[in-house]
């Protein structure tokens, strides 16, 4: 099920990304974090390597790869730098995937080649007053002639500052909750769009997380993604897929903590021996490794089910829930293994600890994942 059961192509991708991440991303990861700097050069290279068009069919300029190879790539990138992992995920699974899955031929031809060549994408669903309650969004889209006029503020948009293309959700019928939402593909240089507040964050500090403000922004009818009133389905299906990516990111962060903790415990001495000789440390490493392996298995399983074209909502939420909570637990213990050193910026575990936290929050909090899983479990018994 793990590395041994990856196809030759998936193993190749794992090795390629792992080598790239080790050589090009890891050496600058703490600088990206410290300076809150979007890693433009690395992202440019990821475009060149084809990882920013991971799922896009080759006829639109993409790599046409599957979901399992995606989670393998996201794990390796996030193991080096969770910020870079988040940028790649917001672009691929939150912006490209809904266009691939719900776009018309014309929309795909217009947007996907650009999004494989260098135009960063983002996903604008949440608002200042609605995060977990996605159906409670207030941004309105009123149809007038051949255009929709959008007004409202989107928040927590990963890649918001750099993105050229956004998948945006707005209410076309404010009398309804989920049934009144429509998805749009929007060029962010259009008139009536501005950037709002940029968040100063605990972790994934190399990503931008911004508000996008729409003020009488005219969006042509041809930019409706899917059907009017079916935007909630677009959002939920996109998040189902995106959550597997977050699980992979959490696995990558946790693996980085284990790598670092193992190395440190073999070097650090106390009471006349290496601290790795103490069971107190060994048991921590054993629990970390077990949790990571279980998280990776759940993540691979969700990706495999998706690749087989079966329903994977429950598996995606299970993978995200388990992997993100494992990453947080592993990161907390990782700092403990490093003692006082782990609490300083001299070692990378404090960054991993801060980065791990977001995986329990974005693309649906752990509480939302439990709601999704419970609903699926209960409906299976009917
Ligand atoms: N796939 C397809 N359809 C789905 C679905 C899914 N996974 N989940 C729900 N639906 C459909 C339902 O079948 C229902 O359809 P009908 O009306 O036709 O019956 C409709 O959507 C409404 O569903 P619910 O009644 O279940 O909706 P709800 O209001 O109770 O909400 C929820 C459900 C799971 C809590 C949802 O609101 C949710 O996932 N919330 C979390 C949102 C989230 O993850 N936000 C993060 C945004 S991205 C981000 O973090 C920023 C970033 O850039 C990374």
XYZ file of C-alpha atoms and ligand atoms in Angstrom:
436
model
C 0.000 0.000 0.000
C 2.847 2.408 0.713
C 5.886 3.183 -1.449
C 6.085 -0.423 -2.662
C 2.587 -0.292 -4.122
C 3.066 2.996 -5.951
C 3.260 2.621 -9.708
C 6.577 3.257 -11.412
C 5.311 6.697 -12.497
C 4.194 7.574 -8.947
C 7.556 6.448 -7.529
C 9.326 8.555 -10.121
C 7.277 11.598 -9.141
C 7.990 10.949 -5.453
C 11.734 10.792 -6.129
C 11.727 13.825 -8.414
C 9.775 16.004 -5.959
C 11.725 14.726 -2.972
C 15.032 15.616 -4.652
C 13.740 19.042 -5.735
C 12.346 19.742 -2.243
C 15.574 18.686 -0.525
C 17.837 20.714 -2.826
C 15.766 23.768 -3.659
C 13.054 24.233 -1.031
C 14.352 22.972 2.318
C 17.451 25.220 2.405
C 15.288 28.357 2.157
C 12.237 27.195 4.139
C 13.095 28.972 7.384
C 13.923 32.189 5.474
C 10.544 32.011 3.671
C 8.880 31.639 7.079
C 10.932 34.339 8.813
C 10.377 36.917 6.065
C 6.764 35.922 5.312
C 8.002 35.792 1.717
C 6.029 34.179 -1.099
C 8.588 31.825 -2.720
C 8.107 33.154 -6.258
C 11.246 31.543 -7.679
C 10.365 28.086 -6.319
C 6.769 28.403 -7.508
C 8.124 29.367 -10.953
C 10.216 26.197 -11.017
C 7.197 24.128 -9.926
C 5.303 25.600 -12.909
C 8.237 24.611 -15.168
C 8.267 21.071 -13.747
C 4.534 20.705 -14.417
C 3.393 20.481 -10.788
C 1.167 23.561 -11.037
C -0.880 21.826 -13.727
C -0.856 18.483 -11.965
C -4.389 17.315 -12.898
C -4.835 19.374 -16.042
C -5.012 17.238 -19.176
C -2.030 17.452 -21.494
C -4.177 18.930 -24.270
C -4.610 22.042 -22.079
C -0.911 22.154 -21.242
C -0.979 20.225 -17.970
C 0.599 17.029 -16.666
C -2.613 14.956 -16.532
C -1.550 13.107 -13.372
C -3.627 11.271 -10.778
C -4.492 12.058 -7.172
C -2.162 9.527 -5.560
C 0.831 11.075 -7.305
C -0.467 14.465 -6.108
C -0.538 13.473 -2.435
C 2.922 11.958 -2.764
C 4.162 15.273 -4.229
C 2.390 17.421 -1.620
C 3.847 15.314 1.203
C 7.388 15.757 -0.124
C 6.987 19.502 -0.730
C 5.408 20.083 2.703
C 8.088 18.010 4.403
C 10.495 20.707 3.223
C 8.211 23.734 3.470
C 4.524 23.731 4.417
C 4.050 27.225 2.949
C 5.074 25.998 -0.496
C 2.789 22.989 -0.017
C -0.152 25.292 0.739
C 0.528 27.474 -2.336
C 0.657 24.415 -4.619
C -2.533 23.005 -3.065
C -4.594 26.196 -3.263
C -3.642 26.477 -6.944
C -4.109 22.829 -7.985
C -6.848 21.351 -5.862
C -8.877 24.457 -5.058
C -8.608 26.472 -8.286
C -7.721 24.110 -11.174
C -9.823 21.130 -10.022
C -13.227 22.894 -10.017
C -12.499 24.264 -13.519
C -11.492 20.768 -14.683
C -14.556 19.162 -13.078
C -17.249 21.772 -13.758
C -15.880 24.046 -16.512
C -17.234 24.213 -20.047
C -14.867 23.419 -22.915
C -14.551 27.145 -23.586
C -13.712 27.899 -19.940
C -11.127 25.117 -19.838
C -9.473 26.381 -23.031
C -9.469 29.930 -21.715
C -8.158 29.311 -18.188
C -6.330 25.992 -17.822
C -3.405 26.648 -20.224
C -2.779 29.980 -18.446
C -2.966 28.292 -15.057
C -0.371 25.724 -16.153
C 1.975 28.405 -17.477
C 2.209 30.806 -14.553
C -1.157 32.300 -13.603
C -1.660 31.399 -9.938
C -5.173 30.433 -8.865
C -7.145 30.754 -5.628
C -10.476 29.749 -4.081
C -12.735 32.367 -2.521
C -15.523 30.854 -0.447
C -15.156 32.004 3.179
C -16.164 35.442 4.361
C -15.487 37.467 7.509
C -18.745 36.168 8.993
C -18.951 32.692 7.484
C -16.207 30.093 7.535
C -17.498 26.730 8.727
C -21.032 27.682 7.709
C -20.234 27.884 4.022
C -23.907 28.144 3.009
C -24.174 31.335 5.095
C -22.106 33.485 2.703
C -23.448 36.951 1.983
C -21.538 38.079 -1.138
C -24.261 38.728 -3.693
C -24.332 38.273 -7.475
C -27.230 40.052 -9.140
C -27.935 39.286 -12.788
C -28.420 42.310 -15.065
C -28.484 41.675 -18.799
C -25.577 39.415 -19.709
C -23.562 40.086 -16.537
C -23.667 39.369 -12.824
C -22.818 42.241 -10.490
C -20.864 41.042 -7.467
C -20.686 42.813 -4.118
C -19.116 41.477 -0.935
C -15.900 40.492 0.822
C -14.153 37.135 0.666
C -11.621 36.236 3.341
C -8.942 33.663 4.201
C -8.021 33.377 0.534
C -4.746 31.455 0.206
C -2.710 32.938 -2.697
C -5.080 35.932 -2.627
C -2.271 38.437 -3.175
C -0.538 36.609 -6.040
C -3.482 34.984 -7.808
C -4.618 36.043 -11.267
C -7.625 33.717 -11.379
C -10.142 32.978 -8.635
C -12.988 30.532 -8.228
C -15.505 32.654 -6.340
C -18.794 31.724 -4.666
C -21.668 34.181 -4.369
C -25.385 34.167 -3.625
C -27.538 34.549 -6.726
C -30.629 33.899 -4.581
C -30.388 35.322 -1.069
C -33.667 33.691 0.006
C -31.918 30.312 -0.097
C -28.944 28.844 1.765
C -26.870 26.315 -0.165
C -29.317 26.267 -3.090
C -28.806 29.985 -3.719
C -25.037 29.813 -4.312
C -23.366 30.082 -7.736
C -19.678 29.590 -8.575
C -17.801 31.948 -10.914
C -14.363 31.992 -12.536
C -13.047 35.514 -12.137
C -9.989 37.322 -13.509
C -8.697 39.236 -10.545
C -7.543 42.238 -12.594
C -11.153 43.055 -13.503
C -12.565 46.440 -12.430
C -14.394 46.400 -9.085
C -11.950 44.009 -7.385
C -9.458 45.017 -4.712
C -7.391 43.337 -2.046
C -8.561 43.766 1.523
C -6.798 42.841 4.750
C -3.778 40.537 4.531
C -3.534 38.264 7.568
C -0.432 38.092 9.762
C -0.293 34.418 10.678
C 1.125 31.927 13.185
C 2.253 29.496 10.481
C 2.465 28.937 6.704
C 3.882 32.438 6.753
C 5.226 32.221 3.186
C 1.667 32.177 1.842
C -0.552 35.179 1.433
C -3.946 34.950 3.130
C -6.026 37.891 2.011
C -9.428 39.344 1.702
C -10.738 40.012 -1.798
C -13.312 42.778 -2.038
C -15.924 42.974 -4.805
C -17.592 46.340 -5.405
C -20.028 46.378 -8.302
C -17.765 43.959 -10.128
C -19.276 42.890 -13.449
C -18.771 39.229 -14.296
C -19.934 37.956 -17.697
C -22.517 35.171 -17.693
C -19.973 32.988 -19.509
C -17.914 32.847 -16.282
C -20.527 30.918 -14.317
C -18.834 27.675 -13.263
C -21.344 24.833 -13.315
C -24.984 25.868 -13.163
C -26.568 28.828 -11.418
C -27.648 27.727 -7.927
C -25.302 24.721 -7.936
C -22.239 26.478 -6.567
C -22.450 24.809 -3.152
C -21.980 21.423 -4.807
C -18.947 22.841 -6.680
C -17.527 24.074 -3.351
C -18.185 20.841 -1.435
C -16.813 18.552 -4.148
C -13.748 20.768 -4.507
C -13.170 20.646 -0.752
C -13.657 16.859 -0.694
C -10.670 16.627 -3.027
C -8.714 19.465 -1.417
C -8.915 17.872 2.028
C -6.880 14.871 0.836
C -4.161 17.363 -0.107
C -4.284 18.914 3.380
C -3.942 15.423 4.857
C -0.836 14.892 2.710
C 0.538 18.244 3.828
C 0.019 17.202 7.473
C 1.831 13.903 6.820
C 4.744 15.837 5.294
C 4.984 18.218 8.253
C 4.820 15.331 10.760
C 7.467 13.391 8.840
C 9.756 16.432 8.961
C 9.325 16.530 12.750
C 10.133 12.822 13.048
C 13.208 13.231 10.796
C 14.419 16.130 12.896
C 13.629 14.470 16.259
C 15.361 11.223 15.270
C 18.462 13.080 14.127
C 18.551 15.241 17.249
C 18.068 12.308 19.638
C 21.021 10.503 18.062
C 23.283 13.545 18.515
C 22.201 14.998 21.843
C 23.713 13.533 25.000
C 22.377 13.588 28.557
C 23.400 11.642 31.654
C 26.378 10.282 29.728
C 24.544 8.778 26.755
C 22.694 9.715 23.589
C 19.108 10.615 24.437
C 17.984 8.076 21.793
C 19.167 5.407 24.259
C 16.409 6.361 26.692
C 13.054 4.609 26.414
C 11.338 7.901 27.226
C 12.574 9.204 23.859
C 12.237 5.891 22.000
C 8.546 5.609 22.961
C 7.887 9.118 21.656
C 9.598 8.292 18.329
C 7.645 5.013 18.106
C 4.311 6.789 18.648
C 5.248 9.474 16.114
C 6.210 6.910 13.459
C 3.042 4.869 14.046
C 0.760 7.903 13.830
C 2.462 9.110 10.650
C 2.206 5.693 8.986
C -1.506 5.448 9.838
C -2.094 8.985 8.521
C -0.239 8.211 5.300
C -2.293 5.052 4.798
C -5.576 6.948 5.261
C -4.360 9.648 2.863
C -3.257 7.179 0.183
C -6.528 5.272 0.591
C -8.645 8.413 0.093
C -6.572 9.310 -2.999
C -6.885 5.789 -4.410
C -10.666 5.783 -3.936
C -10.853 9.151 -5.689
C -8.641 7.870 -8.530
C -10.983 4.887 -8.922
C -13.880 7.312 -9.424
C -15.748 6.159 -6.297
C -17.338 8.358 -3.618
C -14.635 9.479 -1.238
C -16.178 12.249 0.908
C -15.888 10.206 4.132
C -12.364 8.965 3.415
C -11.129 12.431 2.556
C -12.467 13.870 5.833
C -11.086 10.901 7.813
C -7.653 11.370 6.269
C -7.639 15.121 6.961
C -8.944 14.746 10.507
C -6.524 12.009 11.504
C -3.452 13.342 9.707
C -3.870 16.924 10.925
C -4.432 15.954 14.559
C -1.484 13.541 14.312
C 0.713 16.307 12.880
C -0.155 18.586 15.795
C 0.518 15.829 18.346
C 3.782 14.851 16.640
C 4.935 18.486 16.452
C 4.198 19.045 20.162
C 6.204 15.941 21.074
C 8.937 16.906 18.617
C 9.583 20.113 20.511
C 9.693 18.079 23.740
C 12.361 15.757 22.284
C 14.434 18.832 21.366
C 13.927 20.349 24.843
C 14.752 24.056 25.087
C 16.420 23.964 21.675
C 13.097 22.964 20.121
C 11.554 26.153 21.444
C 14.017 28.294 19.511
C 14.299 29.252 15.863
C 17.716 27.503 15.715
C 15.842 24.263 14.981
C 13.023 23.773 12.463
C 10.575 22.004 14.821
C 9.045 25.247 16.107
C 8.169 26.133 12.481
C 6.675 22.693 11.918
C 4.646 23.117 15.134
C 3.257 26.460 13.902
C 2.641 25.113 10.383
C 0.910 21.951 11.658
C -1.840 23.941 13.386
C -3.401 25.244 10.170
C -4.040 21.710 8.915
C -6.622 21.335 11.717
C -8.360 24.505 10.549
C -8.332 25.252 6.830
C -10.447 23.492 4.216
C -12.765 22.605 7.106
C -11.883 22.417 10.800
C -11.513 19.090 12.619
C -15.025 19.668 13.974
C -16.413 20.037 10.426
C -14.601 16.829 9.386
C -16.275 15.008 12.304
C -19.673 16.329 11.136
C -19.007 15.123 7.575
C -17.791 11.693 8.746
C -20.686 11.232 11.198
C -23.274 12.157 8.542
C -21.760 9.614 6.136
C -21.571 6.902 8.797
C -25.187 7.490 9.838
C -26.446 7.524 6.246
C -24.650 4.239 5.493
C -26.831 2.529 8.109
C -30.118 3.563 6.464
N -20.534 16.765 -2.242
C -21.623 17.116 -2.990
N -22.720 17.709 -2.438
C -22.692 17.956 -1.103
C -21.585 17.622 -0.290
C -20.484 16.995 -0.909
N -19.394 16.646 -0.203
N -21.868 17.997 0.974
C -23.083 18.538 0.969
N -23.589 18.513 -0.290
C -24.903 18.949 -0.736
C -25.988 18.225 0.075
O -26.316 16.989 -0.509
C -27.144 19.216 0.025
O -27.762 19.079 -1.240
P -29.389 19.207 -1.360
O -29.735 20.570 -0.838
O -29.623 19.013 -2.817
O -29.931 18.102 -0.488
C -26.452 20.559 0.049
O -25.108 20.332 -0.414
C -26.417 21.184 1.434
O -25.726 20.272 2.276
P -25.843 20.339 3.859
O -27.285 20.453 4.262
O -25.058 19.195 4.397
O -25.137 21.735 4.175
P -24.747 22.393 5.546
O -25.091 23.819 5.516
O -25.261 21.559 6.698
O -23.117 22.347 5.503
C -20.932 21.411 5.870
C -22.379 21.200 5.417
C -20.254 20.078 5.667
C -20.856 21.828 7.318
C -20.276 22.498 4.943
O -20.813 23.762 5.201
C -18.766 22.572 5.102
O -18.019 21.752 4.560
N -18.272 23.600 5.838
C -16.839 23.868 5.923
C -16.437 24.800 4.814
C -14.955 24.815 4.610
O -14.287 23.777 4.552
N -14.408 26.009 4.444
C -13.011 26.201 4.153
C -12.908 27.065 2.951
S -11.405 27.008 2.032
C -10.218 27.708 2.967
O -10.004 27.264 4.048
C -9.396 28.845 2.405
C -8.270 28.453 1.582
O -7.903 29.179 0.671
C -7.493 27.216 1.860
